[in-house]
Short mmCIF file of C-alpha atoms in Angstrom, two decimals:
data_model
loop_
_atom_site.label_atom_id
_atom_site.label_comp_id
_atom_site.label_asym_id
_atom_site.label_seq_id
_atom_site.Cartn_x
_atom_site.Cartn_y
_atom_site.Cartn_z
CA MET A 1 11.69 40.65 -8.25
CA ASN A 2 14.91 41.58 -10.00
CA VAL A 3 16.89 38.32 -10.15
CA PRO A 4 20.63 38.80 -10.72
CA VAL A 5 22.29 36.56 -13.28
CA THR A 6 25.20 34.63 -11.74
CA PRO A 7 27.80 32.22 -13.15
CA PHE A 8 27.33 29.64 -10.40
CA THR A 9 26.03 26.06 -10.57
CA PRO A 10 22.27 25.51 -10.78
CA ALA A 11 22.10 24.67 -7.06
CA GLU A 12 24.09 27.75 -6.06
CA THR A 13 22.16 30.00 -8.41
CA LEU A 14 18.81 28.73 -7.17
CA ARG A 15 19.86 29.18 -3.56
CA ALA A 16 20.91 32.76 -4.26
CA ALA A 17 17.68 33.55 -6.09
CA LEU A 18 15.58 32.15 -3.23
CA ALA A 19 17.54 33.96 -0.53
CA GLY A 20 15.77 37.30 -1.03
CA LEU A 21 12.43 35.92 -2.08
CA LEU A 22 10.60 36.74 1.14
CA ASP A 23 11.80 40.34 1.34
CA GLY A 24 8.79 42.46 2.21
CA LEU A 25 6.58 39.49 3.16
CA PRO A 26 5.75 39.56 6.90
CA PRO A 27 7.22 36.49 8.66
CA THR A 28 3.85 35.61 10.21
CA GLN A 29 2.14 35.66 6.82
CA ALA A 30 4.87 33.48 5.33
CA ALA A 31 4.61 31.01 8.21
CA GLN A 32 0.81 30.80 7.90
CA ALA A 33 1.08 30.13 4.16
CA VAL A 34 3.65 27.41 4.81
CA ASP A 35 1.44 25.76 7.44
CA ARG A 36 -1.45 25.57 4.98
CA LEU A 37 0.79 24.26 2.20
CA ILE A 38 2.20 21.56 4.48
CA ALA A 39 -1.36 20.46 5.27
CA ASN A 40 -2.00 20.04 1.52
CA TYR A 41 1.37 18.37 0.96
CA ARG A 42 0.81 15.81 3.71
CA GLY A 43 -2.95 15.53 3.25
CA ARG A 44 -4.97 12.76 1.68
CA THR A 45 -7.79 14.80 0.20
CA PRO A 46 -7.31 15.38 -3.53
CA THR A 47 -8.07 18.83 -4.86
CA ASP A 48 -9.17 20.00 -8.27
CA ALA A 49 -8.06 23.59 -7.61
CA PRO A 50 -4.54 25.05 -7.53
CA VAL A 51 -2.85 24.68 -4.14
CA LEU A 52 -0.81 27.85 -4.73
CA ARG A 53 -3.32 30.72 -4.81
CA ASP A 54 -1.37 33.99 -4.83
CA ARG A 55 2.06 35.59 -4.70
CA SER A 56 2.37 35.11 -0.93
CA ASP A 57 1.63 31.41 -1.23
CA VAL A 58 4.10 31.03 -4.07
CA ALA A 59 6.87 32.91 -2.26
CA ALA A 60 6.36 30.81 0.86
CA TYR A 61 6.27 27.60 -1.19
CA ALA A 62 9.37 28.47 -3.17
CA ALA A 63 11.40 29.45 -0.11
CA TYR A 64 10.25 26.54 2.02
CA ARG A 65 9.57 23.60 -0.31
CA MET A 66 11.53 24.27 -3.49
CA PRO A 67 14.96 23.34 -2.04
CA ALA A 68 13.60 20.01 -0.77
CA THR A 69 11.85 19.22 -4.05
CA PHE A 70 15.03 20.13 -5.94
CA GLU A 71 17.18 17.78 -3.84
CA ALA A 72 14.71 14.89 -4.01
CA VAL A 73 14.29 15.15 -7.78
CA ARG A 74 18.03 15.61 -8.29
CA SER A 75 18.63 12.41 -6.33
CA ALA A 76 16.13 10.50 -8.48
CA LEU A 77 17.63 11.93 -11.68
CA GLY A 78 21.10 11.00 -10.46
CA ALA A 79 20.01 7.38 -10.15
CA LEU A 80 18.58 7.55 -13.68
CA ALA A 81 21.85 9.02 -14.98
CA GLU A 82 23.82 6.20 -13.35
CA ALA A 83 21.65 3.55 -15.02
CA ALA A 84 21.51 5.23 -18.43
CA PRO A 85 24.24 4.92 -21.08
CA ALA A 86 27.09 7.33 -20.34
CA GLU A 87 26.43 9.35 -23.48
CA TRP A 88 22.71 9.81 -22.83
CA ALA A 89 21.25 13.14 -21.74
CA PRO A 90 17.70 14.39 -22.31
CA ASP A 91 17.44 16.60 -25.37
CA SER A 92 14.14 18.10 -24.17
CA HIS A 93 12.15 18.15 -20.93
CA VAL A 94 8.53 18.67 -19.86
CA ASP A 95 7.83 19.16 -16.16
CA VAL A 96 4.21 18.31 -15.33
CA GLY A 97 2.74 20.26 -12.43
CA GLY A 98 6.14 21.90 -12.09
CA GLY A 99 5.00 24.99 -10.18
CA THR A 100 8.01 27.21 -9.64
CA GLY A 101 10.26 24.80 -11.53
CA ALA A 102 12.28 22.83 -8.98
CA ALA A 103 12.52 19.82 -11.30
CA THR A 104 13.78 21.95 -14.19
CA TRP A 105 16.62 23.14 -11.97
CA ALA A 106 17.30 19.53 -10.93
CA VAL A 107 17.55 18.45 -14.58
CA ALA A 108 19.94 21.34 -15.25
CA ALA A 109 22.03 20.23 -12.26
CA THR A 110 22.18 16.64 -13.51
CA TRP A 111 22.97 17.15 -17.20
CA ASP A 112 25.00 20.03 -18.61
CA GLY A 113 23.85 22.06 -21.56
CA GLU A 114 20.72 23.85 -22.69
CA ARG A 115 17.59 22.04 -23.91
CA PRO A 116 13.98 22.95 -24.67
CA VAL A 117 12.07 22.99 -21.39
CA THR A 118 8.33 23.36 -20.80
CA VAL A 119 6.78 23.68 -17.34
CA LEU A 120 3.07 22.89 -17.10
CA ASP A 121 1.04 24.01 -14.11
CA TRP A 122 -2.43 25.33 -13.39
CA ALA A 123 -1.28 28.05 -10.94
CA GLU A 124 -0.36 31.20 -12.83
CA PRO A 125 1.36 32.83 -9.80
CA ALA A 126 3.67 29.80 -9.53
CA LEU A 127 4.50 29.93 -13.22
CA ALA A 128 5.22 33.65 -13.01
CA LEU A 129 7.62 33.25 -10.12
CA GLY A 130 9.21 30.21 -11.71
CA ARG A 131 9.89 32.28 -14.84
CA GLU A 132 11.51 34.98 -12.71
CA LEU A 133 13.72 32.51 -10.87
CA ALA A 134 14.75 30.82 -14.13
CA SER A 135 15.96 34.15 -15.49
CA ALA A 136 18.89 33.84 -13.07
CA TYR A 137 20.33 30.85 -14.94
CA GLU A 138 21.24 31.08 -18.61
CA PRO A 139 20.27 27.51 -19.68
CA LEU A 140 16.75 28.03 -18.24
CA LYS A 141 16.05 31.50 -19.61
CA SER A 142 14.27 30.14 -22.68
CA ALA A 143 12.03 27.74 -20.73
CA VAL A 144 8.32 27.93 -21.58
CA TRP A 145 5.99 28.36 -18.60
CA GLN A 146 2.55 27.23 -19.71
CA ARG A 147 -0.72 27.23 -17.81
CA SER A 148 -2.37 23.83 -18.10
CA ARG A 149 -4.94 21.92 -16.12
CA ILE A 150 -3.24 18.85 -14.66
CA GLY A 151 -5.75 16.05 -14.93
CA SER A 152 -7.71 13.89 -17.34
CA ALA A 153 -7.62 16.51 -20.10
CA LEU A 154 -3.83 16.92 -19.92
CA THR A 155 -1.97 16.78 -23.22
CA ILE A 156 1.82 16.75 -23.41
CA GLU A 157 3.77 17.32 -26.59
CA SER A 158 6.38 14.70 -27.45
CA THR A 159 9.56 15.19 -25.44
CA ASP A 160 12.60 13.21 -24.35
CA LEU A 161 12.08 13.39 -20.57
CA VAL A 162 8.93 13.93 -18.51
CA THR A 163 9.10 14.66 -14.78
CA VAL A 164 6.10 14.58 -12.43
CA SER A 165 7.13 15.56 -8.91
CA TYR A 166 4.95 16.04 -5.82
CA VAL A 167 1.85 16.27 -8.01
CA LEU A 168 -0.04 12.97 -7.94
CA GLY A 169 -1.20 13.41 -4.34
CA GLU A 170 -3.17 16.51 -5.35
CA LEU A 171 -5.24 14.60 -7.92
CA THR A 172 -8.29 12.37 -7.93
CA ASP A 173 -7.73 8.69 -8.74
CA GLY A 174 -8.87 9.12 -12.33
CA ASP A 175 -6.80 12.24 -12.92
CA ARG A 176 -3.74 10.58 -11.40
CA ARG A 177 -3.96 7.66 -13.80
CA ALA A 178 -4.56 10.01 -16.74
CA VAL A 179 -1.49 12.12 -15.91
CA VAL A 180 0.78 9.07 -15.69
CA ASP A 181 -0.59 7.74 -18.97
CA ALA A 182 -0.09 11.13 -20.64
CA ALA A 183 3.51 11.23 -19.38
CA ALA A 184 4.15 7.73 -20.71
CA SER A 185 2.64 8.57 -24.08
CA ALA A 186 4.66 11.79 -24.48
CA ALA A 187 8.06 10.58 -23.26
CA ARG A 188 10.38 9.34 -25.99
CA SER A 189 13.07 8.28 -23.53
CA ALA A 190 12.25 8.54 -19.83
CA VAL A 191 9.70 9.37 -17.14
CA VAL A 192 10.65 10.24 -13.56
CA ILE A 193 7.95 10.43 -10.88
CA VAL A 194 8.68 11.65 -7.34
CA GLU A 195 6.27 11.70 -4.40
CA PRO A 196 6.57 12.27 -0.63
CA GLY A 197 8.26 9.41 1.22
CA THR A 198 5.09 8.39 3.05
CA PRO A 199 3.12 5.15 2.75
CA ASP A 200 0.56 6.99 0.58
CA GLY A 201 3.27 8.56 -1.56
CA TYR A 202 4.89 5.17 -2.08
CA GLY A 203 1.48 3.73 -3.02
CA ARG A 204 1.06 6.36 -5.72
CA VAL A 205 4.56 5.66 -7.03
CA ILE A 206 3.90 1.92 -7.21
CA GLU A 207 0.65 2.54 -9.08
CA ALA A 208 2.51 4.78 -11.53
CA ARG A 209 5.32 2.21 -11.83
CA ASP A 210 2.83 -0.47 -12.85
CA ARG A 211 1.28 1.80 -15.47
CA LEU A 212 4.68 2.72 -16.92
CA ILE A 213 5.67 -0.95 -17.21
CA ALA A 214 2.34 -1.70 -18.88
CA ALA A 215 3.11 1.13 -21.35
CA GLY A 216 6.36 -0.58 -22.37
CA PHE A 217 8.88 1.13 -20.08
CA ARG A 218 11.59 -0.63 -18.12
CA ILE A 219 12.54 0.43 -14.60
CA ALA A 220 15.91 2.15 -14.31
CA ALA A 221 15.76 3.07 -10.61
CA PRO A 222 15.41 2.60 -7.75
CA CYS A 223 14.32 -0.98 -8.40
CA PRO A 224 16.98 -3.32 -9.80
CA HIS A 225 14.25 -5.08 -11.81
CA SER A 226 10.94 -4.44 -13.55
CA ALA A 227 9.05 -7.21 -11.77
CA ALA A 228 6.54 -6.72 -8.96
CA CYS A 229 7.74 -4.86 -5.86
CA PRO A 230 8.72 -7.47 -3.23
CA ILE A 231 7.32 -5.39 -0.35
CA VAL A 232 4.16 -6.94 1.05
CA PRO A 233 1.42 -4.27 0.73
CA GLY A 234 0.80 -2.60 4.06
CA SER A 235 3.89 -4.02 5.74
CA ASP A 236 6.39 -1.35 4.72
CA TRP A 237 7.09 1.21 2.03
CA CYS A 238 10.07 2.06 -0.15
CA HIS A 239 11.46 5.54 0.30
CA PHE A 240 14.75 7.41 0.40
CA SER A 241 16.25 10.55 1.87
CA ALA A 242 17.96 13.69 0.55
CA ARG A 243 19.85 16.20 2.71
CA VAL A 244 18.47 19.75 2.45
CA SER A 245 20.03 22.92 3.84
CA ARG A 246 17.55 24.74 6.06
CA SER A 247 16.65 28.32 5.26
CA SER A 248 15.68 30.86 7.91
CA LEU A 249 12.05 30.17 7.03
CA HIS A 250 12.56 26.45 7.71
CA ARG A 251 13.94 27.25 11.14
CA GLN A 252 11.20 29.80 11.83
CA VAL A 253 8.35 27.43 10.96
CA LYS A 254 9.79 24.24 12.46
CA GLY A 255 11.72 25.77 15.34
CA GLY A 256 14.70 23.58 14.55
CA SER A 257 18.29 24.42 15.37
CA LEU A 258 20.04 22.19 12.83
CA ALA A 259 21.31 23.72 9.59
CA TYR A 260 19.79 20.90 7.57
CA GLU A 261 16.91 18.44 7.40
CA ASP A 262 16.32 15.21 5.52
CA GLU A 263 13.64 15.11 2.83
CA LYS A 264 12.00 11.69 2.58
CA PHE A 265 10.74 10.78 -0.88
CA SER A 266 9.63 7.86 -3.05
CA TYR A 267 10.34 7.74 -6.77
CA VAL A 268 10.47 5.72 -9.95
CA ALA A 269 12.59 6.35 -13.02
CA ALA A 270 11.57 4.44 -16.14
CA THR A 271 13.02 4.39 -19.64
CA ARG A 272 12.29 3.22 -23.15
CA PHE A 273 15.98 2.44 -23.74
CA PRO A 274 18.12 -0.34 -22.22
CA VAL A 275 19.68 0.51 -18.87
CA ALA A 276 22.36 -0.98 -16.65
CA THR A 277 20.29 -1.62 -13.55
CA ALA A 278 22.00 -2.06 -10.21
CA GLU A 279 22.50 -5.55 -8.77
CA GLY A 280 20.87 -4.20 -5.65
CA ARG A 281 19.70 -0.97 -4.00
CA VAL A 282 20.28 0.02 -0.36
CA VAL A 283 16.75 0.57 0.93
CA ARG A 284 17.51 1.49 4.57
CA ARG A 285 20.24 3.43 6.30
CA PRO A 286 23.29 1.14 6.56
CA GLN A 287 23.98 -0.07 10.09
CA ILE A 288 27.67 0.35 10.87
CA ARG A 289 28.87 -1.86 13.71
CA LYS A 290 32.28 -2.87 14.96
CA GLY A 291 33.98 -4.64 12.09
CA GLN A 292 30.84 -5.01 9.97
CA VAL A 293 28.17 -3.16 8.03
CA LEU A 294 24.59 -4.40 7.66
CA LEU A 295 22.92 -3.49 4.36
CA ASP A 296 19.22 -3.93 3.65
CA LEU A 297 18.89 -4.44 -0.10
CA CYS A 298 16.32 -4.79 -2.82
CA SER A 299 18.02 -7.19 -5.22
CA ALA A 300 17.84 -8.05 -8.89
CA ASP A 301 16.40 -11.46 -8.02
CA GLU A 302 13.19 -9.61 -7.00
CA ALA A 303 13.68 -10.06 -3.26
CA LEU A 304 14.51 -8.10 -0.15
CA ARG A 305 17.56 -9.32 1.75
CA ARG A 306 20.15 -8.27 4.31
CA GLU A 307 23.84 -8.48 3.48
CA THR A 308 26.56 -8.38 6.13
CA VAL A 309 29.87 -6.97 4.94
CA THR A 310 32.85 -7.51 7.26
CA LYS A 311 36.48 -6.43 7.35
CA ARG A 312 37.55 -9.63 5.65
CA HIS A 313 35.79 -8.37 2.52
CA GLY A 314 38.53 -5.74 2.16
CA THR A 315 37.67 -3.16 -0.51
CA LEU A 316 34.00 -4.09 -0.36
CA TYR A 317 33.97 -3.41 3.39
CA ARG A 318 35.41 0.06 2.89
CA ALA A 319 32.78 0.70 0.22
CA ALA A 320 30.05 -0.52 2.59
CA ARG A 321 31.18 1.93 5.27
CA ASP A 322 30.79 4.73 2.73
CA ALA A 323 27.49 3.44 1.33
CA ASP A 324 24.40 5.57 1.79
CA TRP A 325 20.68 4.95 1.79
CA GLY A 326 19.54 4.78 -1.84
CA ASP A 327 22.91 3.84 -3.31
CA ALA A 328 23.33 1.07 -5.86
CA TRP A 329 25.09 -1.99 -4.45
CA PRO A 330 27.73 -3.18 -4.95
CA PRO A 331 29.49 -0.11 -6.35
CA ALA A 332 31.27 -0.75 -9.63
CA ALA A 333 34.67 0.18 -8.17
CA ALA A 334 34.32 -2.49 -5.49
CA ASP A 335 33.33 -5.37 -7.80
#
């Protein structure tokens, strides 16, 4: 694939690079590959072999899943950026199990500038395509795409930021713990872990959260504290949503007519440096009613609560009407 170099933002450049990715791949073959990949993505059976097996799989994955992974990771990184000191930006990045590199694009979209980037994955076809896609964006051209088994034998060189997105569900229990521990050991500043927004995905995030805290990290987002999650196990799960533009392949596979879909995800962002955590986090879609907004919050006092904001709250009410699922609350401008 000859990827043109463009001057656009990371999101625009990635979208343009993905647009022609399925040229020459029969639609039926692409759809079949996507169906199998979705089964792995949603499944509960860990695998010790690469999910992406060949070029067809990788092209289907990149066109279908990469935009959603990008938006989910970018949302998690945005919450980290809000909590971090204004002057902080990662000076290096390792993406564990990064495949075609969605998280590297998300980091580039969150913080300007070029930094050393290494993508680790065990699927050579994914790394090859990721390298091709990255050639479209100048700050990612020098990224290192390294084949590595993601599991108990994983070693990560010291780096500022480690991301692990949509990976833990593919691993055995022991390998999952080893990967989180390796990320914690390697990260000088921050670790961000993103998983599907399912009960199982949330469970893996909570397990990782506990291990990061035990390793000396503090939670930057989404939790407004580093204490135990207040959700009673089995009663609910913490997850968020990112809006994703649908490609033609999305519409072909899902038969949907909308130009977008919402990617549900769970995540944790943890740091070694002090952060300005939110007083609360909106953990459900706000309910807007006549003259009031109902907000379900996880609060800094380690509890779940509902807050009702009415017109008499003035500026805060206007902010509540604009609030979105996953936002910090209250917003600084409305304090």
